[in-house]
Every structure is written in structure tokens, then in C-alpha cells.
Amino acid sequence: MSTSSLSTVDGTDRLCVSERAQSVPSPVLHLRQLPADVSEQEVIALALPFGRVSKLLSLKAKNQAFLEMASEEAAVTMVNYYTSAPPTIRNQPIFIQYSTHRELKTDNLTNQRAALQAISAAAVHSGNMASGGEGRGLAHGQSPVLRIIVENLFYPVTLEVLQQIFSKFGSVLKIITFTRNNQFQALLQFSDTVHAHHAKASLDGQNIYNGCCTLRIDFSKLSALNVKYNNDKSRDFTRADLPSGELDPAAAFGVPLPPYGAAAFQPTFHQHTGLSLSVPGPLLSPPRVSLQVAPPAGHSVLLVSNLNPESVSPHSLFILFGVYGDVQRVKILFNKKENALVQMSDDTQAQLAMSHLNGQRLHGNVIRVMLSKHPVVQLPRGGAGQEEQTLTRDFSGSALHRFKKPGSKNFNNIFPPSATLHLSNIPSSVSEEVLKDLFSSGGFTVKAFKFFQKDRKMALMQLASVEEAIEALIALHDHQLDHNQHLRVSFSKSTI
């Protein structure tokens, strides 16, 4: 069965016409400007490095196609990669975006699955996805060996950490780590080139930990690695019989080890991110793995989508995003009020906000936060209407900026949204009951409360959920408690 003959239940033409530029992720992707005689094999070759294609709809008369990936995560990875490296088929640029549809409804699904399996196998067999192949999915001569450079090495990175991160994309056979030009580097060999391409597409430019340890990944000229020793510096996962050899433990990290040694860093899996590191003692707070794409230098504007247009306001976004940086401007789009642009002070703050707020629930909606192509948020022109004027706010001179003072303690207290809030600047005249009543009267459920023993100006308050804590922070941060003191609210890493 030819997949080009597939049709949607609600009609091919309506499906195509209804498609617009989408920022809300979907497992269904819309491909445009395909060559007139493009084959299904060529279309699938673009997607195979990122995951399995479960459904395909070709609209050859319109030079378009729809792909449904097996997971939304695979679709997001594919769009993110091709946004920075636009794909081509026969030297013709292809445009890829999320579809408004969450799934493709196709005729005779059983026959289509068989056809897709045959086409996928043909794509791999023909060399499109193989090392040294001349296909359009991978460049000629790509290797299963990746060369990895870790920039901004603030926390130690171990061979085990690399293995855990990269093994999510396929079987890791060998790793060699070393320090060159004062940079921690590694060579990592996958079992095949498809896995190496998928890992590079997903991880290049991302941070292992928030704000640091940035991965720079390229294909190595080597086709295989020769590992002589199994130790903290090199490992052949297919050879348990190799000797350990002599090793200076610090060399495996690229930075001096803390006094308690390498054994103190024990990788553990995190239920949300898949990986985190537990770091003992007060020397370092536990780093949290950030698999968010690091923004290019100078990109400080974020696109926030899937907002609740009935509840969102420039002020609420200013307060929420202000937890992670000093918000300069906010614009809610006049013709699409579920989308907004938020301009932070710099790209580092934009990365922090994106890392912590993407996927959080705000006013009942799961919001998406990604980098915008706009370098700045433009203020309305003089002829703009009153409503458009109120949808854009300039906060550049706000007294509520948390990070304008160099060396502020706020830089050390940036945490992801949690159900427990940290309250500060509490006057001595304000009691526990007054604070509980303040939150309860706002419709929030107070589960627990505790003043700090050594400093009664601060307290912890636990609410019913993370979503409720986000709403409470927006509503009550800077709330006036007496004639000259205002409540300060932030997220806490602690629980009561």
C-alpha cells in the first residue's frame, strides 16, 4: 500500500488549509515545500534519527506531508534540531512545524504500519542513515563516535554521568575522557551512527546542570575507539576483563576534586529529568540536570504559549518570570492572547526562566516556554489602540527586580516552582495566623507553616500543590503587610 494514498477522516484539504505556524508541541509534524516527486523514504529519513514514525500522510499535489511521531518528545527534539539546522532534500530547504492536530486519522492503519516498516527499513538499508552513506538524513561520512567538549565546567563531570546521559539515545560502547587546552573533553562511541546522530541532535548546546557544563558535540573522524583500560578516565562497556591501569583521579574531571573525593559524587536518577547528582555537604548545593537548550548569546526574549487568555496579564508574567531574572518588558500578543513575549535582562536569565517554567501549570494551562526569534520586545506605536497598549508593559525601571544589586543573596536562592514558598521581610508585628489568613482569604490551601528559628522575618508555607503555589506567589509577592514593609515570596527547596 502506498502511504501517499492515505487520507484523513475529516478531509485532506481541510487538514492542510487549517495549518498555521504552531508553537504548541504536538506529535504530529507538518512538512512543507517538499520536492514534487519526493518519496516517502526521503521524508521518513528526515525523522528516523529522532524516533519511530507511527503514521505518514503525503500530500504530493501540495508538496506537503504530515508525520506522526511515536512520542511528542521525539517530535520536539526533531523540531528543535531542524530549527537551528534546517533540513534539505535534494538541496531544497524543507519547512517543519508542529501541526494543530494531535494525531493523524488514517485509513487501514494495519496496512500503513506494514508500509512504514518497509519504507523505514529501505531508508536504513539504502545508506540514508548509515555511517558513510550519501543519504539526505545524515551527512556523508558521519561516524558512530562523537567528540564532546564540556564548556563552563562549574561542577565535575564524570564518565558515568556522560554514559547515563548519552545512553538514553542508544547503546554506548566506549568512552575516553581527557583534558586538552584546559577543557574537559570526551570521545564516545555508539553502537551505530543513527544513535550518534540522534544524541548530537538532542544534546548539542544543552547544559548538564543549570547555567553551566554546556555540551558541544561534533562527529569524530575516528570510526572506532581503542580502549586499553577500564577506569575513571576510559571505559569499554563491552570488555569487563580490561585492566584498570594507573590513573590520577582528578584528570577524569578536568577540575580539582573537592576534599571528599570522587566517590562522593554518586549519580542518581530523578523522576522528572531522568538524571541528577547528589552532592554532599554545604560546599555545593545539589546541581539539577537541565536538558533545556542553552540560548544563543544575546537572545533574552522568550515566547510563552498556551496561556489562559482570561487570566493572564503582563503583571502576572512579570512577577512569575521575575523569580528567575529581571524582566524588562512583557507583551501579550493582541491577535493571539494565549501567547506572550517576555524579555529578560540577559540570555542567562532567559535560560533559567525557560528551564524552570516550561511545562508548569499556570491558570489551569500547561505553559510552554521557548526562545523567541525577536531580539527585543517592541513597545506599541503611538497610534495603537487602548487594549493593545495595556497588553504591553515596560518593567525596565521596576523596583521589584530581584537581581539588580550585585552580589544579592537572591542569586543563591533560585529554585524550581514547588508547593513550599519562602516568605521574607515579615514585620515582627505580623503573626502566623495573620499570614495564614492572608493566603486562605486568597483561596489558597495552607497545609503547613513554620517561622525560621533564627530569623522570624522569614518563614516557610506549604500549599496544596505547585500550581497553587505559583498562583499564590503571583498574587501575594510585594503584598503590603504594614505601612512600610512588603511581603517577599519565592519558591523554596525545603519542605516542612
Tab-separated table of C-alpha atoms in Angstrom:
chain	number	residue	atom	x	y	z
A	1	MET	CA	0.000	0.000	0.000
A	2	SER	CA	1.344	3.445	-0.884
A	3	THR	CA	1.228	5.815	2.026
A	4	SER	CA	0.540	8.676	-0.399
A	5	SER	CA	-2.989	7.327	-0.852
A	6	LEU	CA	-3.832	7.776	2.833
A	7	SER	CA	-6.453	10.360	3.724
A	8	THR	CA	-7.787	11.925	6.886
A	9	VAL	CA	-11.265	11.252	8.133
A	10	ASP	CA	-12.115	14.972	8.146
A	11	GLY	CA	-10.710	15.610	4.659
A	12	THR	CA	-7.246	16.258	3.282
A	13	ASP	CA	-7.934	19.786	2.058
A	14	ARG	CA	-9.307	21.000	5.371
A	15	LEU	CA	-6.358	19.499	7.231
A	16	CYS	CA	-3.918	21.386	5.032
A	17	VAL	CA	-5.756	24.705	4.992
A	18	SER	CA	-6.168	24.782	8.765
A	19	GLU	CA	-2.454	24.523	9.425
A	20	ARG	CA	-0.767	27.681	10.735
A	21	ALA	CA	2.582	28.363	12.363
A	22	GLN	CA	2.357	26.471	15.641
A	23	SER	CA	4.440	26.883	18.791
A	24	VAL	CA	2.485	24.351	20.886
A	25	PRO	CA	4.256	20.966	20.660
A	26	SER	CA	2.424	18.071	19.053
A	27	PRO	CA	3.473	14.559	17.993
A	28	VAL	CA	2.165	15.445	14.505
A	29	LEU	CA	4.525	17.494	12.324
A	30	HIS	CA	3.665	19.435	9.160
A	31	LEU	CA	6.339	19.424	6.414
A	32	ARG	CA	6.110	21.972	3.576
A	33	GLN	CA	7.914	22.810	0.314
A	34	LEU	CA	8.843	19.211	-0.428
A	35	PRO	CA	10.167	18.362	-3.918
A	36	ALA	CA	7.327	17.465	-6.291
A	37	ASP	CA	8.455	13.858	-6.740
A	38	VAL	CA	9.676	13.283	-3.169
A	39	SER	CA	9.449	9.710	-1.952
A	40	GLU	CA	8.066	8.516	1.371
A	41	GLN	CA	11.508	7.057	2.033
A	42	GLU	CA	13.107	10.517	1.776
A	43	VAL	CA	10.526	12.057	4.126
A	44	ILE	CA	10.934	9.341	6.739
A	45	ALA	CA	14.730	9.635	6.510
A	46	LEU	CA	14.430	13.148	7.989
A	47	ALA	CA	12.624	11.780	11.052
A	48	LEU	CA	14.313	8.447	11.754
A	49	PRO	CA	17.255	9.872	13.795
A	50	PHE	CA	14.761	11.234	16.314
A	51	GLY	CA	12.448	8.260	16.814
A	52	ARG	CA	9.890	5.976	15.200
A	53	VAL	CA	7.380	7.342	12.684
A	54	SER	CA	3.972	5.866	13.532
A	55	LYS	CA	1.905	7.449	10.721
A	56	LEU	CA	2.573	9.283	7.463
A	57	LEU	CA	0.269	11.318	5.240
A	58	SER	CA	1.696	12.529	1.916
A	59	LEU	CA	0.013	15.393	0.052
A	60	LYS	CA	2.069	15.291	-3.134
A	61	ALA	CA	-0.230	17.647	-5.037
A	62	LYS	CA	0.525	20.318	-2.416
A	63	ASN	CA	4.220	19.393	-1.876
A	64	GLN	CA	3.416	18.720	1.776
A	65	ALA	CA	3.345	15.837	4.235
A	66	PHE	CA	2.287	15.075	7.801
A	67	LEU	CA	4.307	12.825	10.093
A	68	GLU	CA	3.065	11.465	13.400
A	69	MET	CA	5.989	10.572	15.633
A	70	ALA	CA	5.666	7.811	18.218
A	71	SER	CA	6.023	10.393	21.012
A	72	GLU	CA	5.712	14.148	21.460
A	73	GLU	CA	9.251	14.159	22.901
A	74	ALA	CA	10.632	12.822	19.604
A	75	ALA	CA	8.698	15.479	17.672
A	76	VAL	CA	10.007	18.264	19.932
A	77	THR	CA	13.586	17.031	19.535
A	78	MET	CA	13.180	16.934	15.753
A	79	VAL	CA	11.717	20.464	15.543
A	80	ASN	CA	14.337	21.895	17.904
A	81	TYR	CA	17.166	20.371	15.892
A	82	TYR	CA	15.860	21.420	12.480
A	83	THR	CA	15.098	24.943	13.729
A	84	SER	CA	18.826	25.530	14.151
A	85	ALA	CA	19.875	23.305	11.213
A	86	PRO	CA	17.137	23.482	8.526
A	87	PRO	CA	16.814	20.188	6.619
A	88	THR	CA	17.067	19.813	2.865
A	89	ILE	CA	16.005	17.193	0.360
A	90	ARG	CA	17.895	17.394	-2.942
A	91	ASN	CA	19.285	20.781	-1.867
A	92	GLN	CA	15.763	22.155	-1.388
A	93	PRO	CA	15.061	23.611	2.095
A	94	ILE	CA	12.171	21.936	3.918
A	95	PHE	CA	9.989	23.734	6.468
A	96	ILE	CA	8.862	21.780	9.540
A	97	GLN	CA	6.392	22.912	12.205
A	98	TYR	CA	4.006	21.445	14.768
A	99	SER	CA	0.565	20.574	13.455
A	100	THR	CA	-2.669	21.739	15.059
A	101	HIS	CA	-3.665	18.062	15.088
A	102	ARG	CA	-2.661	15.756	17.917
A	103	GLU	CA	-2.976	12.624	15.774
A	104	LEU	CA	-3.472	11.553	12.184
A	105	LYS	CA	-6.627	9.603	11.406
A	106	THR	CA	-5.774	7.313	8.513
A	107	ASP	CA	-7.492	4.579	6.552
A	108	ASN	CA	-6.405	0.967	7.074
A	109	LEU	CA	-3.878	1.503	9.879
A	110	THR	CA	-2.606	-2.102	9.751
A	111	ASN	CA	-1.564	-1.838	6.113
A	112	GLN	CA	0.045	1.537	6.743
A	113	ARG	CA	2.171	0.226	9.607
A	114	ALA	CA	3.486	-2.521	7.352
A	115	ALA	CA	4.217	0.036	4.636
A	116	LEU	CA	6.032	2.334	7.080
A	117	GLN	CA	8.156	-0.538	8.379
A	118	ALA	CA	9.138	-1.461	4.833
A	119	ILE	CA	9.949	2.151	3.920
A	120	SER	CA	11.949	2.689	7.127
A	121	ALA	CA	13.939	-0.474	6.520
A	122	ALA	CA	14.613	0.618	2.946
A	123	ALA	CA	15.797	4.022	4.158
A	124	VAL	CA	18.281	2.443	6.525
A	125	HIS	CA	19.375	-0.228	4.039
A	126	SER	CA	19.967	2.283	1.247
A	127	GLY	CA	22.500	4.116	3.392
A	128	ASN	CA	20.484	7.205	4.228
A	129	MET	CA	21.009	6.585	7.928
A	130	ALA	CA	24.235	4.613	7.888
A	131	SER	CA	27.817	5.683	8.520
A	132	GLY	CA	29.409	6.740	5.274
A	133	GLY	CA	26.075	6.805	3.427
A	134	GLU	CA	25.136	9.502	0.945
A	135	GLY	CA	21.533	9.856	2.129
A	136	ARG	CA	19.747	13.071	2.925
A	137	GLY	CA	19.073	12.284	6.588
A	138	LEU	CA	22.745	12.185	7.603
A	139	ALA	CA	25.744	13.876	6.083
A	140	HIS	CA	28.290	11.829	4.195
A	141	GLY	CA	30.902	10.087	6.339
A	142	GLN	CA	29.345	10.623	9.766
A	143	SER	CA	30.737	8.350	12.458
A	144	PRO	CA	29.280	6.495	15.458
A	145	VAL	CA	31.978	8.264	17.523
A	146	LEU	CA	31.152	11.679	19.000
A	147	ARG	CA	33.665	14.258	20.203
A	148	ILE	CA	32.307	16.048	23.269
A	149	ILE	CA	33.616	19.265	24.829
A	150	VAL	CA	32.161	20.467	28.149
A	151	GLU	CA	32.330	24.250	28.431
A	152	ASN	CA	31.801	26.352	31.562
A	153	LEU	CA	32.778	23.404	33.753
A	154	PHE	CA	31.489	24.568	37.125
A	155	TYR	CA	30.638	21.131	38.558
A	156	PRO	CA	32.665	17.947	37.980
A	157	VAL	CA	31.543	15.799	35.042
A	158	THR	CA	32.329	12.108	35.258
A	159	LEU	CA	32.481	9.315	32.737
A	160	GLU	CA	29.432	7.776	34.455
A	161	VAL	CA	27.434	10.985	34.020
A	162	LEU	CA	28.194	11.028	30.279
A	163	GLN	CA	27.233	7.369	29.996
A	164	GLN	CA	23.884	7.947	31.722
A	165	ILE	CA	23.018	10.990	29.614
A	166	PHE	CA	24.024	9.564	26.227
A	167	SER	CA	22.721	6.027	26.787
A	168	LYS	CA	19.189	7.448	26.584
A	169	PHE	CA	19.745	7.628	22.813
A	170	GLY	CA	21.251	4.195	22.178
A	171	SER	CA	23.867	1.678	23.245
A	172	VAL	CA	27.105	3.351	24.389
A	173	LEU	CA	30.055	1.021	23.736
A	174	LYS	CA	33.146	3.021	24.763
A	175	ILE	CA	34.107	6.350	26.368
A	176	ILE	CA	37.513	8.038	26.680
A	177	THR	CA	37.813	11.268	28.699
A	178	PHE	CA	40.752	13.677	28.724
A	179	THR	CA	41.719	17.305	29.251
A	180	ARG	CA	43.036	19.319	26.308
A	181	ASN	CA	43.617	23.086	26.143
A	182	ASN	CA	42.273	23.311	29.686
A	183	GLN	CA	38.942	21.865	28.535
A	184	PHE	CA	37.291	18.637	29.653
A	185	GLN	CA	36.675	16.521	26.547
A	186	ALA	CA	35.482	13.026	25.721
A	187	LEU	CA	35.192	10.601	22.838
A	188	LEU	CA	32.067	8.444	22.989
A	189	GLN	CA	31.265	5.536	20.661
A	190	PHE	CA	27.699	4.368	19.995
A	191	SER	CA	26.789	1.004	18.530
A	192	ASP	CA	25.689	2.711	15.309
A	193	THR	CA	25.591	6.088	13.573
A	194	VAL	CA	21.820	6.547	13.929
A	195	HIS	CA	22.147	6.697	17.721
A	196	ALA	CA	25.094	9.078	17.489
A	197	HIS	CA	23.137	11.404	15.189
A	198	HIS	CA	20.099	11.330	17.492
A	199	ALA	CA	22.236	12.145	20.550
A	200	LYS	CA	24.007	15.006	18.780
A	201	ALA	CA	20.713	16.435	17.530
A	202	SER	CA	19.199	16.296	21.013
A	203	LEU	CA	22.106	17.315	23.254
A	204	ASP	CA	24.403	19.676	21.359
A	205	GLY	CA	24.322	23.079	23.074
A	206	GLN	CA	22.455	21.867	26.157
A	207	ASN	CA	23.554	22.216	29.777
A	208	ILE	CA	24.170	19.236	32.060
A	209	TYR	CA	23.438	21.486	35.043
A	210	ASN	CA	21.528	24.753	35.147
A	211	GLY	CA	23.644	27.567	33.778
A	212	CYS	CA	26.855	25.561	33.339
A	213	CYS	CA	28.562	22.457	31.920
A	214	THR	CA	27.447	23.110	28.330
A	215	LEU	CA	27.813	20.219	25.857
A	216	ARG	CA	29.466	20.953	22.498
A	217	ILE	CA	29.187	17.874	20.308
A	218	ASP	CA	30.598	17.013	16.888
A	219	PHE	CA	31.266	13.855	14.928
A	220	SER	CA	34.761	12.433	15.336
A	221	LYS	CA	36.920	11.470	12.378
A	222	LEU	CA	37.517	8.154	14.136
A	223	SER	CA	35.296	5.232	13.174
A	224	ALA	CA	36.007	3.311	16.409
A	225	LEU	CA	37.764	3.772	19.751
A	226	ASN	CA	40.595	1.641	21.109
A	227	VAL	CA	40.245	1.488	24.909
A	228	LYS	CA	43.118	-0.112	26.857
A	229	TYR	CA	41.953	0.416	30.441
A	230	ASN	CA	38.661	0.385	32.346
A	231	ASN	CA	38.835	3.127	34.966
A	232	ASP	CA	37.502	6.601	35.756
A	233	LYS	CA	39.148	8.014	32.638
A	234	SER	CA	38.223	5.443	29.986
A	235	ARG	CA	35.777	2.573	29.712
A	236	ASP	CA	34.952	-0.210	27.240
A	237	PHE	CA	31.482	-1.389	28.254
A	238	THR	CA	31.877	-4.495	26.058
A	239	ARG	CA	35.075	-5.642	27.837
A	240	ALA	CA	34.835	-6.283	31.567
A	241	ASP	CA	38.249	-8.022	31.528
A	242	LEU	CA	40.383	-4.939	30.794
A	243	PRO	CA	42.902	-3.854	33.490
A	244	SER	CA	42.399	-0.597	35.400
A	245	GLY	CA	45.891	0.823	34.761
A	246	GLU	CA	47.327	3.828	36.580
A	247	LEU	CA	45.092	6.884	36.990
A	248	ASP	CA	45.158	10.316	38.514
A	249	PRO	CA	41.518	10.683	39.631
A	250	ALA	CA	41.455	14.453	39.105
A	251	ALA	CA	42.286	14.043	35.419
A	252	ALA	CA	38.917	12.421	34.755
A	253	PHE	CA	37.088	15.570	35.850
A	254	GLY	CA	39.177	18.300	34.308
A	255	VAL	CA	38.974	20.290	37.575
A	256	PRO	CA	40.437	19.697	41.049
A	257	LEU	CA	38.322	17.344	43.140
A	258	PRO	CA	36.837	18.615	46.406
A	259	PRO	CA	38.422	17.262	49.604
A	260	TYR	CA	35.924	14.436	49.992
A	261	GLY	CA	36.912	12.870	46.672
A	262	ALA	CA	35.308	11.449	43.564
A	263	ALA	CA	33.383	8.765	45.446
A	264	ALA	CA	31.166	11.458	46.976
A	265	PHE	CA	29.558	12.170	43.604
A	266	GLN	CA	27.007	9.399	43.162
A	267	PRO	CA	24.748	9.664	40.098
A	268	THR	CA	21.086	9.056	40.880
A	269	PHE	CA	18.009	9.102	38.672
A	270	HIS	CA	15.435	11.871	39.072
A	271	GLN	CA	11.765	11.124	38.398
A	272	HIS	CA	11.303	14.192	36.157
A	273	THR	CA	14.618	14.936	34.455
A	274	GLY	CA	15.899	11.357	34.385
A	275	LEU	CA	19.203	12.287	35.983
A	276	SER	CA	20.559	14.345	38.823
A	277	LEU	CA	23.608	14.402	41.054
A	278	SER	CA	23.579	14.288	44.828
A	279	VAL	CA	26.383	16.454	46.194
A	280	PRO	CA	27.042	16.052	49.937
A	281	GLY	CA	27.879	18.744	52.420
A	282	PRO	CA	27.387	22.515	52.279
A	283	LEU	CA	30.160	23.111	49.728
A	284	LEU	CA	27.785	22.912	46.753
A	285	SER	CA	24.028	22.890	46.513
A	286	PRO	CA	22.792	19.822	44.587
A	287	PRO	CA	23.048	20.598	40.881
A	288	ARG	CA	19.920	19.835	38.879
A	289	VAL	CA	20.248	18.445	35.389
A	290	SER	CA	18.961	20.902	32.812
A	291	LEU	CA	18.208	19.347	29.459
A	292	GLN	CA	16.934	22.655	28.149
A	293	VAL	CA	18.604	24.145	25.102
A	294	ALA	CA	21.030	26.914	26.057
A	295	PRO	CA	20.036	30.156	24.308
A	296	PRO	CA	22.408	31.671	21.758
A	297	ALA	CA	24.383	34.654	23.019
A	298	GLY	CA	22.249	37.773	23.226
A	299	HIS	CA	18.868	36.013	22.983
A	300	SER	CA	16.950	37.222	26.018
A	301	VAL	CA	13.359	37.159	24.707
A	302	LEU	CA	11.127	34.176	25.490
A	303	LEU	CA	7.951	33.047	23.733
A	304	VAL	CA	5.376	31.792	26.240
A	305	SER	CA	2.476	29.854	24.722
A	306	ASN	CA	-0.696	28.038	25.809
A	307	LEU	CA	-1.516	30.760	28.332
A	308	ASN	CA	-5.030	31.226	29.695
A	309	PRO	CA	-6.115	34.450	27.947
A	310	GLU	CA	-8.895	35.036	30.501
A	311	SER	CA	-6.484	35.167	33.449
A	312	VAL	CA	-3.035	36.157	32.218
A	313	SER	CA	-1.736	39.711	32.419
A	314	PRO	CA	1.629	41.391	31.784
A	315	HIS	CA	1.955	41.925	35.557
A	316	SER	CA	1.405	38.245	36.418
A	317	LEU	CA	4.067	37.167	33.908
A	318	PHE	CA	6.408	39.862	35.232
A	319	ILE	CA	6.071	38.536	38.805
A	320	LEU	CA	6.422	34.855	37.846
A	321	PHE	CA	9.339	35.203	35.413
A	322	GLY	CA	10.887	37.748	37.782
A	323	VAL	CA	11.722	34.868	40.134
A	324	TYR	CA	14.457	33.870	37.653
A	325	GLY	CA	15.663	37.224	36.379
A	326	ASP	CA	14.852	40.889	35.949
A	327	VAL	CA	12.012	41.130	33.424
A	328	GLN	CA	12.347	44.186	31.181
A	329	ARG	CA	9.218	44.007	29.031
A	330	VAL	CA	6.150	41.802	28.561
A	331	LYS	CA	3.864	41.747	25.519
A	332	ILE	CA	0.710	39.631	25.278
A	333	LEU	CA	0.012	39.209	21.560
A	334	PHE	CA	-3.038	41.255	20.542
A	335	ASN	CA	-4.400	38.767	17.989
A	336	LYS	CA	-3.378	35.631	19.883
A	337	LYS	CA	-3.692	36.300	23.589
A	338	GLU	CA	-2.633	32.776	24.577
A	339	ASN	CA	0.901	33.773	23.510
A	340	ALA	CA	3.228	36.326	25.099
A	341	LEU	CA	6.780	37.622	24.724
A	342	VAL	CA	8.867	38.097	27.886
A	343	GLN	CA	12.168	39.991	27.650
A	344	MET	CA	14.704	39.169	30.385
A	345	SER	CA	17.832	41.180	31.211
A	346	ASP	CA	20.187	38.698	29.534
A	347	ASP	CA	20.358	35.264	27.924
A	348	THR	CA	21.401	33.531	31.171
A	349	GLN	CA	18.248	34.714	32.908
A	350	ALA	CA	16.207	33.668	29.864
A	351	GLN	CA	17.704	30.186	30.120
A	352	LEU	CA	16.926	29.943	33.840
A	353	ALA	CA	13.318	31.003	33.323
A	354	MET	CA	12.875	28.609	30.402
A	355	SER	CA	14.458	25.744	32.329
A	356	HIS	CA	12.263	26.182	35.413
A	357	LEU	CA	8.925	27.314	33.946
A	358	ASN	CA	8.499	25.314	30.734
A	359	GLY	CA	5.808	22.698	31.379
A	360	GLN	CA	4.491	24.297	34.571
A	361	ARG	CA	0.750	24.825	35.057
A	362	LEU	CA	-0.446	28.439	35.190
A	363	HIS	CA	-4.125	29.440	35.493
A	364	GLY	CA	-5.102	25.849	34.621
A	365	ASN	CA	-2.959	25.587	31.471
A	366	VAL	CA	0.379	23.826	30.971
A	367	ILE	CA	2.543	26.607	29.534
A	368	ARG	CA	5.350	26.225	27.015
A	369	VAL	CA	8.428	28.448	27.207
A	370	MET	CA	10.932	28.649	24.374
A	371	LEU	CA	13.347	31.121	22.829
A	372	SER	CA	11.828	33.784	20.604
A	373	LYS	CA	13.398	34.938	17.361
A	374	HIS	CA	12.719	38.536	18.406
A	375	PRO	CA	15.840	40.266	19.825
A	376	VAL	CA	13.705	42.716	21.865
A	377	VAL	CA	10.055	43.291	22.753
A	378	GLN	CA	8.820	46.321	20.838
A	379	LEU	CA	6.600	48.847	22.625
A	380	PRO	CA	3.318	49.812	20.876
A	381	ARG	CA	3.436	52.685	18.426
A	382	GLY	CA	1.661	55.928	19.147
A	383	GLY	CA	-1.377	55.004	17.036
A	384	ALA	CA	-2.022	51.692	18.823
A	385	GLY	CA	-5.421	51.164	20.457
A	386	GLN	CA	-6.006	51.246	24.194
A	387	GLU	CA	-6.275	47.457	24.541
A	388	GLU	CA	-3.043	46.860	22.661
A	389	GLN	CA	-1.351	49.454	24.874
A	390	THR	CA	-2.432	47.618	28.047
A	391	LEU	CA	-1.179	44.268	26.716
A	392	THR	CA	2.418	45.552	26.583
A	393	ARG	CA	4.264	46.751	29.677
A	394	ASP	CA	7.753	48.137	30.204
A	395	PHE	CA	9.157	46.997	33.566
A	396	SER	CA	12.741	48.166	32.999
A	397	GLY	CA	12.596	50.640	35.887
A	398	SER	CA	10.655	48.443	38.305
A	399	ALA	CA	11.584	48.480	41.981
A	400	LEU	CA	10.591	44.794	42.188
A	401	HIS	CA	13.625	43.496	40.272
A	402	ARG	CA	15.236	40.833	42.474
A	403	PHE	CA	18.703	40.782	40.885
A	404	LYS	CA	19.653	44.417	40.256
A	405	LYS	CA	22.031	44.542	43.237
A	406	PRO	CA	25.416	42.862	42.534
A	407	GLY	CA	26.083	40.020	44.958
A	408	SER	CA	22.455	39.832	46.096
A	409	LYS	CA	21.523	36.727	48.109
A	410	ASN	CA	18.730	36.157	45.602
A	411	PHE	CA	21.320	34.781	43.151
A	412	ASN	CA	21.886	31.859	45.554
A	413	ASN	CA	18.196	31.123	46.080
A	414	ILE	CA	16.854	30.292	42.637
A	415	PHE	CA	14.780	27.116	42.724
A	416	PRO	CA	12.150	25.473	40.514
A	417	PRO	CA	8.485	26.006	41.389
A	418	SER	CA	7.471	23.974	44.429
A	419	ALA	CA	4.481	23.680	46.745
A	420	THR	CA	6.557	25.244	49.547
A	421	LEU	CA	7.005	29.016	49.472
A	422	HIS	CA	9.739	31.041	51.171
A	423	LEU	CA	8.330	34.188	52.811
A	424	SER	CA	10.594	37.041	53.883
A	425	ASN	CA	10.522	40.681	55.022
A	426	ILE	CA	7.867	39.792	57.595
A	427	PRO	CA	7.341	42.529	60.232
A	428	SER	CA	7.634	41.460	63.870
A	429	SER	CA	4.029	42.542	64.424
A	430	VAL	CA	2.664	40.000	61.900
A	431	SER	CA	1.734	36.635	63.410
A	432	GLU	CA	1.453	33.157	61.922
A	433	GLU	CA	-2.348	33.429	61.956
A	434	VAL	CA	-2.286	36.706	60.041
A	435	LEU	CA	-0.133	35.165	57.301
A	436	LYS	CA	-2.271	32.022	57.132
A	437	ASP	CA	-5.422	34.131	56.870
A	438	LEU	CA	-3.824	36.233	54.132
A	439	PHE	CA	-3.220	33.174	51.958
A	440	SER	CA	-6.502	31.439	52.881
A	441	SER	CA	-8.535	34.533	52.004
A	442	GLY	CA	-6.908	34.455	48.581
A	443	GLY	CA	-8.348	30.972	48.001
A	444	PHE	CA	-5.158	29.045	48.782
A	445	THR	CA	-4.997	25.936	50.988
A	446	VAL	CA	-2.335	26.237	53.692
A	447	LYS	CA	-1.001	22.771	54.559
A	448	ALA	CA	1.839	23.790	56.896
A	449	PHE	CA	3.647	26.866	58.204
A	450	LYS	CA	6.905	27.434	60.066
A	451	PHE	CA	8.850	30.530	61.094
A	452	PHE	CA	12.638	30.350	60.838
A	453	GLN	CA	14.053	29.794	64.335
A	454	LYS	CA	16.982	32.184	63.954
A	455	ASP	CA	15.191	34.845	61.932
A	456	ARG	CA	11.491	35.463	62.447
A	457	LYS	CA	11.436	37.775	59.424
A	458	MET	CA	11.329	34.604	57.285
A	459	ALA	CA	9.006	31.614	57.143
A	460	LEU	CA	8.060	28.593	55.059
A	461	MET	CA	4.485	27.981	53.925
A	462	GLN	CA	3.366	24.775	52.230
A	463	LEU	CA	0.327	24.917	49.942
A	464	ALA	CA	-1.749	22.153	48.364
A	465	SER	CA	0.092	21.976	45.041
A	466	VAL	CA	2.810	23.525	42.898
A	467	GLU	CA	0.176	25.172	40.709
A	468	GLU	CA	-1.423	26.770	43.764
A	469	ALA	CA	1.967	27.988	44.992
A	470	ILE	CA	2.619	29.631	41.602
A	471	GLU	CA	-0.742	31.424	41.788
A	472	ALA	CA	-0.068	32.498	45.391
A	473	LEU	CA	3.373	33.879	44.535
A	474	ILE	CA	1.884	35.961	41.703
A	475	ALA	CA	-0.961	37.227	43.896
A	476	LEU	CA	0.909	37.980	47.124
A	477	HIS	CA	4.515	38.844	46.271
A	478	ASP	CA	5.004	42.506	47.291
A	479	HIS	CA	1.767	42.465	49.316
A	480	GLN	CA	1.833	45.314	51.851
A	481	LEU	CA	1.926	43.960	55.426
A	482	ASP	CA	2.274	47.285	57.242
A	483	HIS	CA	2.871	50.900	56.324
A	484	ASN	CA	6.432	50.392	55.038
A	485	GLN	CA	7.069	46.629	54.646
A	486	HIS	CA	6.006	44.418	51.758
A	487	LEU	CA	5.984	40.609	51.730
A	488	ARG	CA	8.617	38.876	49.592
A	489	VAL	CA	7.659	35.477	48.163
A	490	SER	CA	9.842	32.939	46.352
A	491	PHE	CA	9.963	29.170	45.825
A	492	SER	CA	11.754	27.046	48.427
A	493	LYS	CA	13.830	23.898	48.030
A	494	SER	CA	12.784	22.837	51.559
A	495	THR	CA	9.712	21.057	52.828
A	496	ILE	CA	8.004	21.401	56.167
